């Protein structure tokens, strides 16, 4: 009989050292979670030979895998995969700030182990993906929709599968489905009204490291953090246009401005109530381009802005005294 996603589970747990889980693998990525993509390769090399037109031998290289996980934003704990540990202050509600106030953004990736279980018709399959490192985390929402997240991760260490199913992931204590109605956007210190959609993508540019004597990855490293995003809103004023022009010293003020400025320069907030919210704050904001859907009779005019920031922090307020 055909099996569906109802016969599978997905969970993860952080690692103490690369490729070794620190404890129980029981974390849930978020509500409405789905394993949207999954691939594994052994980088086969085809070896021909003189005096024939067929392949003579195969040789195999690095073991490389990748997963894509889609879910609805429901708590802040997934930010650890990109920004490292958080620092916690306050007392019910508590504020969890990523990255840790003392350490800053991790210069090395935070690795995790993912487990995928499948209740097969004739045999169960449990695959354990070790040394997973997040490549990017994207968050987006639009009018009428949920706050959708996509996590892309690479891994290079998977052993033979097991046939003993484990338990499904634990439900986190903090779990609420954020939608477009819970989202607000500030740009240059000002609230942007009538936003139709917005997105942010955090790419930590991770790479797996291999060594002689082993086809599996032995470590991972990260490179330049690249944070980009976009939003679409009704055209109300010339604020963004002036920002674009003043960054080449041709604005009405005649002054050069490297970044947009304002406090905060960029803020994307997802608010359930005063005691439960996730606020993403960006610094070093620079619009990349500005375009319009067009000007048509009796139709609203929207401006589309793509932007980049230098750095960000995430402040999550909830009733948990420690990150889950």
PDB file of C-alpha atoms in Angstrom, residues 118-286:
ATOM      1  CA  UNK A 118       9.712   6.253   7.376  1.00  0.00           C
ATOM      2  CA  UNK A 119       7.207   3.547   8.278  1.00  0.00           C
ATOM      3  CA  UNK A 120       7.582   1.407   5.184  1.00  0.00           C
ATOM      4  CA  UNK A 121       5.090  -1.142   3.945  1.00  0.00           C
ATOM      5  CA  UNK A 122       7.573  -4.010   4.212  1.00  0.00           C
ATOM      6  CA  UNK A 123      10.435  -2.486   6.225  1.00  0.00           C
ATOM      7  CA  UNK A 124      11.018   0.688   8.213  1.00  0.00           C
ATOM      8  CA  UNK A 125      13.783   3.098   7.243  1.00  0.00           C
ATOM      9  CA  UNK A 126      15.506   5.494   9.623  1.00  0.00           C
ATOM     10  CA  UNK A 127      18.182   7.718   8.134  1.00  0.00           C
ATOM     11  CA  UNK A 128      20.479   9.819  10.313  1.00  0.00           C
ATOM     12  CA  UNK A 129      22.116  12.829   8.665  1.00  0.00           C
ATOM     13  CA  UNK A 130      25.130  13.965  10.666  1.00  0.00           C
ATOM     14  CA  UNK A 131      27.155  17.133  10.354  1.00  0.00           C
ATOM     15  CA  UNK A 132      24.292  19.166   8.875  1.00  0.00           C
ATOM     16  CA  UNK A 133      25.064  22.861   8.448  1.00  0.00           C
ATOM     17  CA  UNK A 134      22.504  25.448   7.411  1.00  0.00           C
ATOM     18  CA  UNK A 135      23.286  27.156   4.139  1.00  0.00           C
ATOM     19  CA  UNK A 136      20.419  29.637   4.185  1.00  0.00           C
ATOM     20  CA  UNK A 137      17.225  30.529   6.004  1.00  0.00           C
ATOM     21  CA  UNK A 138      14.497  32.400   4.144  1.00  0.00           C
ATOM     22  CA  UNK A 139      11.392  33.939   5.714  1.00  0.00           C
ATOM     23  CA  UNK A 140       8.577  35.444   3.677  1.00  0.00           C
ATOM     24  CA  UNK A 141       4.938  36.371   3.940  1.00  0.00           C
ATOM     25  CA  UNK A 142       2.305  38.074   1.844  1.00  0.00           C
ATOM     26  CA  UNK A 143      -1.225  39.335   2.351  1.00  0.00           C
ATOM     27  CA  UNK A 144      -3.508  36.419   3.145  1.00  0.00           C
ATOM     28  CA  UNK A 145      -0.673  33.983   3.820  1.00  0.00           C
ATOM     29  CA  UNK A 146       1.322  32.387   6.587  1.00  0.00           C
ATOM     30  CA  UNK A 147       4.869  33.377   7.542  1.00  0.00           C
ATOM     31  CA  UNK A 148       6.687  30.712   5.542  1.00  0.00           C
ATOM     32  CA  UNK A 149      10.248  29.600   6.272  1.00  0.00           C
ATOM     33  CA  UNK A 150      12.667  27.573   4.160  1.00  0.00           C
ATOM     34  CA  UNK A 151      15.875  26.123   5.554  1.00  0.00           C
ATOM     35  CA  UNK A 152      18.519  24.775   3.213  1.00  0.00           C
ATOM     36  CA  UNK A 153      21.239  22.589   4.729  1.00  0.00           C
ATOM     37  CA  UNK A 154      24.164  20.507   3.517  1.00  0.00           C
ATOM     38  CA  UNK A 155      25.558  17.349   5.085  1.00  0.00           C
ATOM     39  CA  UNK A 156      28.319  14.906   4.240  1.00  0.00           C
ATOM     40  CA  UNK A 157      28.041  12.151   6.783  1.00  0.00           C
ATOM     41  CA  UNK A 158      25.394   9.428   6.595  1.00  0.00           C
ATOM     42  CA  UNK A 159      25.859   5.830   7.697  1.00  0.00           C
ATOM     43  CA  UNK A 160      23.783   2.770   6.852  1.00  0.00           C
ATOM     44  CA  UNK A 161      20.078   3.246   7.640  1.00  0.00           C
ATOM     45  CA  UNK A 162      18.393   1.677  10.632  1.00  0.00           C
ATOM     46  CA  UNK A 163      15.117  -0.213  10.586  1.00  0.00           C
ATOM     47  CA  UNK A 164      13.989   0.756  14.113  1.00  0.00           C
ATOM     48  CA  UNK A 165      11.628   3.724  14.193  1.00  0.00           C
ATOM     49  CA  UNK A 166      12.038   6.238  16.994  1.00  0.00           C
ATOM     50  CA  UNK A 167       9.481   8.665  18.409  1.00  0.00           C
ATOM     51  CA  UNK A 168       8.203  11.716  16.566  1.00  0.00           C
ATOM     52  CA  UNK A 169       9.702  15.113  17.509  1.00  0.00           C
ATOM     53  CA  UNK A 170       8.616  16.779  20.729  1.00  0.00           C
ATOM     54  CA  UNK A 171       6.181  19.670  20.503  1.00  0.00           C
ATOM     55  CA  UNK A 172       7.938  22.851  21.704  1.00  0.00           C
ATOM     56  CA  UNK A 173       6.304  24.795  24.526  1.00  0.00           C
ATOM     57  CA  UNK A 174       6.385  27.955  22.397  1.00  0.00           C
ATOM     58  CA  UNK A 175       4.367  27.286  19.263  1.00  0.00           C
ATOM     59  CA  UNK A 176       2.136  29.772  17.471  1.00  0.00           C
ATOM     60  CA  UNK A 177       1.425  30.011  13.711  1.00  0.00           C
ATOM     61  CA  UNK A 178       2.435  33.503  12.593  1.00  0.00           C
ATOM     62  CA  UNK A 179       0.608  34.949   9.595  1.00  0.00           C
ATOM     63  CA  UNK A 180       0.815  38.121   7.517  1.00  0.00           C
ATOM     64  CA  UNK A 181      -1.486  39.824  10.044  1.00  0.00           C
ATOM     65  CA  UNK A 182       1.226  39.555  12.711  1.00  0.00           C
ATOM     66  CA  UNK A 183       3.931  41.165  10.541  1.00  0.00           C
ATOM     67  CA  UNK A 184       5.120  44.788  10.433  1.00  0.00           C
ATOM     68  CA  UNK A 185       8.011  46.426   8.616  1.00  0.00           C
ATOM     69  CA  UNK A 186      10.145  49.433   9.475  1.00  0.00           C
ATOM     70  CA  UNK A 187      12.497  50.964   6.915  1.00  0.00           C
ATOM     71  CA  UNK A 188      14.829  53.816   7.782  1.00  0.00           C
ATOM     72  CA  UNK A 189      13.178  54.169  11.190  1.00  0.00           C
ATOM     73  CA  UNK A 190       9.678  54.539   9.732  1.00  0.00           C
ATOM     74  CA  UNK A 191       6.797  52.080   9.538  1.00  0.00           C
ATOM     75  CA  UNK A 192       6.022  51.105   5.951  1.00  0.00           C
ATOM     76  CA  UNK A 193       2.254  51.041   5.445  1.00  0.00           C
ATOM     77  CA  UNK A 194       0.243  48.901   3.048  1.00  0.00           C
ATOM     78  CA  UNK A 195       2.965  46.291   2.589  1.00  0.00           C
ATOM     79  CA  UNK A 196       1.813  43.497   0.285  1.00  0.00           C
ATOM     80  CA  UNK A 197       4.663  41.074   0.830  1.00  0.00           C
ATOM     81  CA  UNK A 198       8.117  40.915   2.358  1.00  0.00           C
ATOM     82  CA  UNK A 199      10.999  38.482   2.570  1.00  0.00           C
ATOM     83  CA  UNK A 200      14.411  38.115   4.165  1.00  0.00           C
ATOM     84  CA  UNK A 201      17.093  35.593   3.249  1.00  0.00           C
ATOM     85  CA  UNK A 202      20.090  34.874   5.504  1.00  0.00           C
ATOM     86  CA  UNK A 203      22.858  33.013   3.705  1.00  0.00           C
ATOM     87  CA  UNK A 204      25.867  32.037   5.781  1.00  0.00           C
ATOM     88  CA  UNK A 205      27.874  30.640   2.837  1.00  0.00           C
ATOM     89  CA  UNK A 206      28.852  27.360   4.465  1.00  0.00           C
ATOM     90  CA  UNK A 207      31.073  24.703   2.910  1.00  0.00           C
ATOM     91  CA  UNK A 208      31.818  21.155   3.994  1.00  0.00           C
ATOM     92  CA  UNK A 209      35.453  20.219   4.551  1.00  0.00           C
ATOM     93  CA  UNK A 210      36.874  16.859   3.492  1.00  0.00           C
ATOM     94  CA  UNK A 211      40.251  15.271   4.143  1.00  0.00           C
ATOM     95  CA  UNK A 212      42.384  12.492   2.768  1.00  0.00           C
ATOM     96  CA  UNK A 213      41.443   9.046   3.994  1.00  0.00           C
ATOM     97  CA  UNK A 214      37.700   9.615   4.392  1.00  0.00           C
ATOM     98  CA  UNK A 215      34.891  10.052   1.870  1.00  0.00           C
ATOM     99  CA  UNK A 216      32.689  11.739   4.508  1.00  0.00           C
ATOM    100  CA  UNK A 217      32.995  15.364   5.625  1.00  0.00           C
ATOM    101  CA  UNK A 218      35.147  16.011   8.686  1.00  0.00           C
ATOM    102  CA  UNK A 219      34.194  19.615   9.393  1.00  0.00           C
ATOM    103  CA  UNK A 220      32.558  22.735   7.965  1.00  0.00           C
ATOM    104  CA  UNK A 221      33.388  26.406   7.684  1.00  0.00           C
ATOM    105  CA  UNK A 222      31.498  29.563   6.908  1.00  0.00           C
ATOM    106  CA  UNK A 223      32.360  32.535   4.749  1.00  0.00           C
ATOM    107  CA  UNK A 224      30.785  35.959   4.255  1.00  0.00           C
ATOM    108  CA  UNK A 225      27.313  36.368   5.756  1.00  0.00           C
ATOM    109  CA  UNK A 226      24.966  37.603   3.046  1.00  0.00           C
ATOM    110  CA  UNK A 227      21.622  39.052   4.165  1.00  0.00           C
ATOM    111  CA  UNK A 228      19.168  40.232   1.523  1.00  0.00           C
ATOM    112  CA  UNK A 229      15.448  40.772   1.212  1.00  0.00           C
ATOM    113  CA  UNK A 230      12.634  42.578  -0.496  1.00  0.00           C
ATOM    114  CA  UNK A 231       9.250  44.148   0.076  1.00  0.00           C
ATOM    115  CA  UNK A 232       6.369  45.361  -2.047  1.00  0.00           C
ATOM    116  CA  UNK A 233       4.207  48.254  -0.918  1.00  0.00           C
ATOM    117  CA  UNK A 234       1.906  50.887  -2.355  1.00  0.00           C
ATOM    118  CA  UNK A 235       3.703  53.940  -3.718  1.00  0.00           C
ATOM    119  CA  UNK A 236       3.082  56.756  -1.246  1.00  0.00           C
ATOM    120  CA  UNK A 237       6.169  58.982  -1.223  1.00  0.00           C
ATOM    121  CA  UNK A 238       9.716  59.403  -2.557  1.00  0.00           C
ATOM    122  CA  UNK A 239      11.590  58.077   0.496  1.00  0.00           C
ATOM    123  CA  UNK A 240      13.086  54.988  -1.156  1.00  0.00           C
ATOM    124  CA  UNK A 241      13.789  56.869  -4.373  1.00  0.00           C
ATOM    125  CA  UNK A 242      15.779  59.485  -2.444  1.00  0.00           C
ATOM    126  CA  UNK A 243      17.706  56.739  -0.679  1.00  0.00           C
ATOM    127  CA  UNK A 244      18.679  55.291  -4.035  1.00  0.00           C
ATOM    128  CA  UNK A 245      19.743  58.666  -5.415  1.00  0.00           C
ATOM    129  CA  UNK A 246      21.641  59.868  -2.356  1.00  0.00           C
ATOM    130  CA  UNK A 247      23.841  56.804  -2.393  1.00  0.00           C
ATOM    131  CA  UNK A 248      25.346  58.204  -5.576  1.00  0.00           C
ATOM    132  CA  UNK A 249      25.310  61.809  -4.215  1.00  0.00           C
ATOM    133  CA  UNK A 250      22.512  62.974  -6.503  1.00  0.00           C
ATOM    134  CA  UNK A 251      19.637  63.270  -4.050  1.00  0.00           C
ATOM    135  CA  UNK A 252      17.860  66.516  -3.231  1.00  0.00           C
ATOM    136  CA  UNK A 253      20.151  67.012  -0.246  1.00  0.00           C
ATOM    137  CA  UNK A 254      23.207  66.612  -2.451  1.00  0.00           C
ATOM    138  CA  UNK A 255      24.837  64.455   0.235  1.00  0.00           C
ATOM    139  CA  UNK A 256      26.297  60.996  -0.088  1.00  0.00           C
ATOM    140  CA  UNK A 257      24.783  58.379   2.213  1.00  0.00           C
ATOM    141  CA  UNK A 258      26.368  54.925   2.378  1.00  0.00           C
ATOM    142  CA  UNK A 259      23.376  53.402   4.155  1.00  0.00           C
ATOM    143  CA  UNK A 260      19.774  54.431   4.699  1.00  0.00           C
ATOM    144  CA  UNK A 261      20.186  55.312   8.389  1.00  0.00           C
ATOM    145  CA  UNK A 262      17.364  55.740  10.868  1.00  0.00           C
ATOM    146  CA  UNK A 263      16.644  53.812  14.042  1.00  0.00           C
ATOM    147  CA  UNK A 264      16.104  51.028  13.435  1.00  0.00           C
ATOM    148  CA  UNK A 265      17.374  50.966   9.875  1.00  0.00           C
ATOM    149  CA  UNK A 266      15.383  47.803   9.207  1.00  0.00           C
ATOM    150  CA  UNK A 267      12.946  45.984  11.447  1.00  0.00           C
ATOM    151  CA  UNK A 268      10.757  43.018  10.613  1.00  0.00           C
ATOM    152  CA  UNK A 269       8.494  42.134  13.529  1.00  0.00           C
ATOM    153  CA  UNK A 270       6.183  39.164  14.016  1.00  0.00           C
ATOM    154  CA  UNK A 271       3.992  39.915  17.013  1.00  0.00           C
ATOM    155  CA  UNK A 272       1.464  37.649  18.670  1.00  0.00           C
ATOM    156  CA  UNK A 273       1.104  39.933  21.697  1.00  0.00           C
ATOM    157  CA  UNK A 274       3.286  42.039  23.991  1.00  0.00           C
ATOM    158  CA  UNK A 275       4.661  38.912  25.668  1.00  0.00           C
ATOM    159  CA  UNK A 276       5.317  36.811  22.581  1.00  0.00           C
ATOM    160  CA  UNK A 277       7.035  38.166  19.491  1.00  0.00           C
ATOM    161  CA  UNK A 278      10.034  37.790  17.200  1.00  0.00           C
ATOM    162  CA  UNK A 279      11.789  40.968  16.059  1.00  0.00           C
ATOM    163  CA  UNK A 280      14.508  40.957  13.392  1.00  0.00           C
ATOM    164  CA  UNK A 281      16.611  44.131  13.379  1.00  0.00           C
ATOM    165  CA  UNK A 282      19.070  44.938  10.603  1.00  0.00           C
ATOM    166  CA  UNK A 283      21.895  47.464  10.374  1.00  0.00           C
ATOM    167  CA  UNK A 284      23.761  48.796   7.370  1.00  0.00           C
ATOM    168  CA  UNK A 285      20.668  48.962   5.156  1.00  0.00           C
ATOM    169  CA  UNK A 286      21.159  49.684   1.473  1.00  0.00           C
TER     170      UNK A 286
END
